[in-house]
Coordinates of C-alpha atoms in Angstrom, one line a residue:
Chain A
M101 CA 0.1 0.0 0.0
T102 CA 1.5 3.3 -1.0
D103 CA 0.2 6.8 -0.9
A104 CA 0.7 7.8 -4.5
P105 CA -1.1 5.5 -6.9
I106 CA 1.1 3.1 -9.0
V107 CA 0.6 4.5 -12.5
P108 CA 2.5 3.1 -15.6
D109 CA 5.1 5.3 -17.0
F110 CA 4.2 5.7 -20.7
G111 CA 7.4 7.8 -21.4
D112 CA 5.4 10.7 -22.8
D113 CA 8.0 13.2 -21.6
E114 CA 10.9 11.3 -23.0
E115 CA 12.8 12.6 -26.1
D116 CA 11.2 11.4 -29.3
R117 CA 12.8 8.2 -30.6
K118 CA 13.2 7.5 -34.3
I119 CA 13.8 4.3 -36.2
S120 CA 14.3 3.3 -39.9
F121 CA 14.2 0.0 -41.7
V122 CA 15.8 -0.7 -45.0
C123 CA 13.8 -3.4 -46.7
S124 CA 15.9 -4.9 -49.6
K125 CA 14.3 -8.3 -50.0
G126 CA 11.3 -9.4 -52.1
S127 CA 10.6 -12.8 -50.6
L128 CA 7.6 -13.4 -48.4
D129 CA 9.7 -14.5 -45.4
M130 CA 12.0 -11.5 -45.6
A131 CA 9.2 -9.0 -46.1
Y132 CA 7.4 -9.6 -42.9
P133 CA 10.3 -9.0 -40.2
G134 CA 10.7 -5.4 -41.1
L135 CA 6.9 -4.7 -41.3
I136 CA 6.3 -6.4 -37.9
M137 CA 9.1 -4.5 -36.2
A138 CA 7.9 -1.3 -37.8
S139 CA 4.5 -2.0 -36.4
G140 CA 5.8 -2.6 -32.9
A141 CA 7.8 0.7 -33.1
L142 CA 4.8 2.7 -34.3
E143 CA 2.6 1.3 -31.5
L144 CA 5.2 2.8 -29.0
G145 CA 4.9 6.2 -30.7
I146 CA 8.4 6.0 -32.3
E147 CA 8.7 7.9 -35.6
T148 CA 9.2 5.2 -38.2
H149 CA 10.6 5.3 -41.7
I150 CA 10.9 2.3 -44.2
F151 CA 13.2 2.6 -47.2
F152 CA 12.4 0.1 -50.0
T153 CA 15.4 -0.7 -52.2
F154 CA 16.3 -3.4 -54.8
W155 CA 14.2 -6.5 -54.4
G156 CA 12.4 -4.8 -51.5
M157 CA 10.6 -2.8 -54.3
D158 CA 8.4 -5.9 -54.8
M159 CA 6.9 -5.1 -51.4
I160 CA 5.4 -1.7 -52.6
N161 CA 5.1 -2.6 -56.3
K162 CA 1.2 -3.0 -56.8
K163 CA 1.8 -5.8 -59.3
T164 CA 3.9 -7.9 -56.9
M165 CA 3.1 -6.8 -53.4
G166 CA 0.3 -9.3 -52.9
K167 CA 2.1 -12.2 -54.6
L168 CA 5.4 -12.5 -52.7
K169 CA 6.8 -16.0 -52.6
F170 CA 8.7 -18.1 -50.2
S171 CA 11.3 -20.5 -51.6
P172 CA 12.8 -23.3 -49.6
V173 CA 15.8 -23.4 -51.9
G174 CA 19.0 -22.8 -50.0
N175 CA 17.1 -22.4 -46.7
P176 CA 18.1 -25.2 -44.3
A177 CA 15.8 -23.9 -41.7
T178 CA 12.8 -25.5 -43.6
H179 CA 14.3 -28.8 -42.7
M180 CA 13.4 -30.2 -46.1
P181 CA 16.0 -32.3 -47.8
A182 CA 18.1 -29.9 -49.9
A183 CA 17.7 -32.1 -53.0
L184 CA 14.0 -31.8 -52.9
A185 CA 13.7 -28.0 -52.6
P186 CA 14.3 -27.1 -56.2
F187 CA 11.6 -29.4 -57.5
P188 CA 8.8 -27.8 -59.6
G189 CA 5.9 -26.7 -57.4
M190 CA 7.8 -26.6 -54.2
T191 CA 7.9 -22.8 -54.0
T192 CA 4.2 -22.6 -54.6
M193 CA 3.6 -25.2 -52.0
A194 CA 5.9 -23.6 -49.4
T195 CA 4.4 -20.1 -50.2
K196 CA 0.9 -21.5 -49.7
Q197 CA 1.8 -23.1 -46.4
M198 CA 3.5 -20.0 -45.1
N199 CA 0.5 -17.9 -46.1
K200 CA -1.8 -20.3 -44.2
Q201 CA 0.4 -20.1 -41.1
L202 CA 0.5 -16.4 -41.1
E203 CA -3.3 -16.3 -41.6
D204 CA -3.8 -18.6 -38.7
L205 CA -2.1 -16.0 -36.5
D206 CA -4.2 -13.2 -37.8
I207 CA -1.2 -11.6 -39.6
P208 CA -2.4 -9.6 -42.6
D209 CA -1.2 -10.0 -46.1
I210 CA 1.5 -7.5 -47.2
P211 CA -0.7 -4.9 -48.8
T212 CA -3.2 -4.9 -45.8
F213 CA -0.1 -4.8 -43.4
L214 CA 1.4 -1.8 -45.3
E215 CA -2.0 0.1 -45.1
H216 CA -2.2 -0.7 -41.3
L217 CA 1.3 0.9 -41.0
Q218 CA 0.4 3.9 -42.9
D219 CA -2.7 4.3 -40.8
M220 CA -0.3 4.3 -37.8
G221 CA 1.7 7.2 -39.5
C222 CA 4.6 5.1 -41.0
H223 CA 6.6 6.8 -43.6
L224 CA 7.2 4.8 -46.8
W225 CA 10.1 5.7 -49.2
A226 CA 11.2 4.2 -52.4
C227 CA 14.8 4.1 -53.5
K228 CA 15.5 6.3 -56.5
M229 CA 18.1 4.0 -58.0
S230 CA 15.8 1.0 -57.8
V231 CA 12.9 3.0 -59.3
D232 CA 15.0 3.9 -62.3
M233 CA 16.5 0.4 -62.5
F234 CA 13.0 -1.3 -62.5
K235 CA 11.6 1.5 -64.7
L236 CA 8.7 2.1 -62.2
T237 CA 6.4 5.1 -62.2
E238 CA 4.5 6.5 -59.3
D239 CA 1.4 4.6 -60.4
D240 CA 3.2 1.4 -60.2
M241 CA 3.8 1.9 -56.5
I242 CA 1.7 1.8 -53.4
D243 CA -0.8 4.6 -52.9
G244 CA 0.3 7.1 -50.3
L245 CA 4.0 6.5 -50.8
D246 CA 5.9 9.4 -49.1
G247 CA 8.3 9.8 -52.0
V248 CA 11.3 8.7 -54.0
L249 CA 14.6 9.4 -52.4
N250 CA 18.2 9.1 -53.3
V251 CA 20.5 7.8 -50.6
G252 CA 21.7 11.2 -49.6
E253 CA 18.1 12.4 -49.1
F254 CA 17.2 9.3 -47.0
M255 CA 20.4 9.9 -44.8
E256 CA 19.1 13.4 -44.1
I257 CA 15.7 12.1 -43.1
I258 CA 16.9 9.4 -40.8
E259 CA 19.4 11.7 -39.0
G260 CA 19.4 10.4 -35.4
A261 CA 17.5 7.3 -36.1
Q262 CA 18.3 3.7 -35.3
T263 CA 18.5 1.8 -38.5
M264 CA 18.0 -1.8 -39.5
F265 CA 19.0 -3.4 -42.8
I266 CA 16.9 -6.3 -43.8
Chain B
M250 CA 0.9 -8.3 -6.6
P251 CA 1.0 -4.8 -5.3
A252 CA -2.2 -3.0 -4.3
T253 CA -2.7 0.8 -4.9
T254 CA -5.4 3.2 -4.2
I255 CA -7.1 4.8 -7.3
G256 CA -10.2 7.0 -6.9
G257 CA -10.5 6.2 -3.2
R258 CA -10.6 2.4 -3.6
E259 CA -7.9 -0.2 -3.5
V260 CA -7.1 -2.2 -6.6
H261 CA -4.5 -4.8 -7.5
V262 CA -2.1 -3.9 -10.1
D263 CA 1.1 -5.4 -11.7
D264 CA 4.6 -3.8 -11.1
E265 CA 3.9 -1.4 -13.9
G266 CA 0.5 -0.3 -12.6
F267 CA -1.8 -2.2 -14.9
L268 CA -4.9 -3.7 -13.1
T269 CA -4.6 -7.5 -12.7
E270 CA -8.2 -8.1 -11.5
Y271 CA -10.8 -7.9 -14.4
D272 CA -13.7 -7.5 -12.0
E273 CA -12.1 -4.7 -9.9
W274 CA -12.7 -2.3 -12.9
D275 CA -15.7 -0.2 -13.5
E276 CA -16.6 2.8 -15.5
D277 CA -15.9 5.2 -12.8
L278 CA -12.5 3.7 -12.2
A279 CA -11.8 4.0 -16.0
K280 CA -12.2 7.8 -15.7
E281 CA -9.7 7.8 -12.9
L282 CA -7.3 5.7 -14.9
A283 CA -7.7 7.9 -17.9
A284 CA -7.0 11.0 -15.8
N285 CA -4.0 9.4 -14.3
I286 CA -2.4 9.3 -17.8
G287 CA -3.4 12.6 -19.1
I288 CA -6.7 11.9 -20.8
P289 CA -9.0 14.4 -19.0
E290 CA -12.2 13.2 -20.4
L291 CA -13.5 10.0 -21.9
T292 CA -15.6 10.6 -25.0
E293 CA -18.1 8.4 -26.7
D294 CA -15.3 7.2 -29.0
H295 CA -13.0 6.2 -26.0
W296 CA -16.0 4.2 -24.6
K297 CA -16.4 2.3 -27.9
V298 CA -12.9 1.2 -27.7
I299 CA -13.0 0.4 -24.0
T300 CA -16.2 -1.6 -24.4
F301 CA -14.9 -3.6 -27.3
L302 CA -11.6 -4.3 -25.3
R303 CA -13.5 -5.5 -22.3
A304 CA -15.9 -7.7 -24.2
D305 CA -13.1 -9.2 -26.4
Y306 CA -10.9 -9.9 -23.5
K307 CA -13.6 -11.8 -21.8
E308 CA -14.1 -13.9 -25.0
Q309 CA -10.4 -14.3 -26.0
G310 CA -8.6 -14.3 -22.6
E311 CA -6.1 -11.7 -24.0
T312 CA -6.1 -8.0 -24.8
A313 CA -6.8 -7.1 -28.5
T314 CA -4.0 -5.6 -30.5
L315 CA -4.5 -2.4 -32.4
R316 CA -4.9 -4.4 -35.5
R317 CA -7.7 -6.5 -33.9
V318 CA -9.4 -3.4 -32.6
S319 CA -9.5 -2.1 -36.1
A320 CA -10.2 -5.4 -38.0
V321 CA -12.6 -6.9 -35.6
G322 CA -13.8 -4.0 -33.6
G323 CA -14.1 -1.7 -36.6
I324 CA -12.4 1.2 -34.9
P325 CA -9.9 2.8 -37.4
T326 CA -6.3 2.7 -36.3
K327 CA -5.9 6.3 -37.1
S328 CA -8.5 7.2 -34.5
L329 CA -6.8 5.0 -31.9
F330 CA -3.8 7.2 -32.2
Q331 CA -5.9 10.3 -31.6
L332 CA -7.8 8.9 -28.7
F333 CA -4.9 7.4 -26.9
P334 CA -1.9 9.5 -28.1
K335 CA 1.5 8.1 -28.8
K336 CA 1.2 4.7 -27.3
P337 CA -2.4 3.6 -28.0
A338 CA -2.0 -0.1 -27.4
R339 CA -0.7 0.3 -23.9
K340 CA -2.8 3.2 -23.0
M341 CA -6.2 1.8 -24.1
S342 CA -5.5 -1.4 -22.2
Y343 CA -4.6 0.6 -19.1
V344 CA -7.8 2.5 -19.1
A345 CA -9.8 -0.6 -19.8
G346 CA -8.2 -2.3 -16.8
L347 CA -6.5 -5.0 -18.9
P348 CA -3.0 -6.3 -19.4
K349 CA -0.9 -4.9 -22.3
P350 CA -1.6 -6.8 -25.6
A351 CA 0.7 -9.8 -25.9
G352 CA 0.5 -10.1 -29.7
C353 CA 3.1 -8.4 -31.9
I354 CA 0.5 -7.1 -34.4

């Protein structure tokens, strides 16, 4: 029993934190980690930026974002015999299974997930060089994209942020 | 479990201050909890969230995440950030007298 009530410290007075994720992969299993961590950061009121580059562009390309695949090839963590992994149909099967597992956990698909992040105030940036390389236009990419940046501009934006490369 | 006095009554809380007994909570206490964390008034929209969280917890046995409040409870995520600024998942749970959500999304 104490006099002053015990009240959680939500850290509202703390200095504002900032975090950024560089998403460089376009496979299903490598797309989720960045998004899940970004979601966790946003829920804690942390200013969050995601920079999509190279194969990570598939995560925000309207044509591909809903169809990312998971391949067991070269991934010993699937515990599948290595010789079987490259067989036709394996990637489709593994992707289907992973999507099912995610769905069972109520994890949204990539487009829905990105929309959820945007609702929480997440900033989404596309890499200029990748946009040029894959010949993408603004219409090809997710609605509400914050912009296309070169590396220098991105560095300015994330000044003072913790950064994770995925 | 520590006990603490909020709004003139003794309630059980965890080390951080989140209520641990579902039935020790009522609407009057919610107003006190909200005031404790800088939410001076609970509006109709706040109550919608709180009511959903309480009912969902009773059914599911765990506190709904922001995603669940929006996908199942139909309350847009954007408005959760307005109602419970900065850390909505934790703040809404606190006011609803529930533990922090355990899920990642």
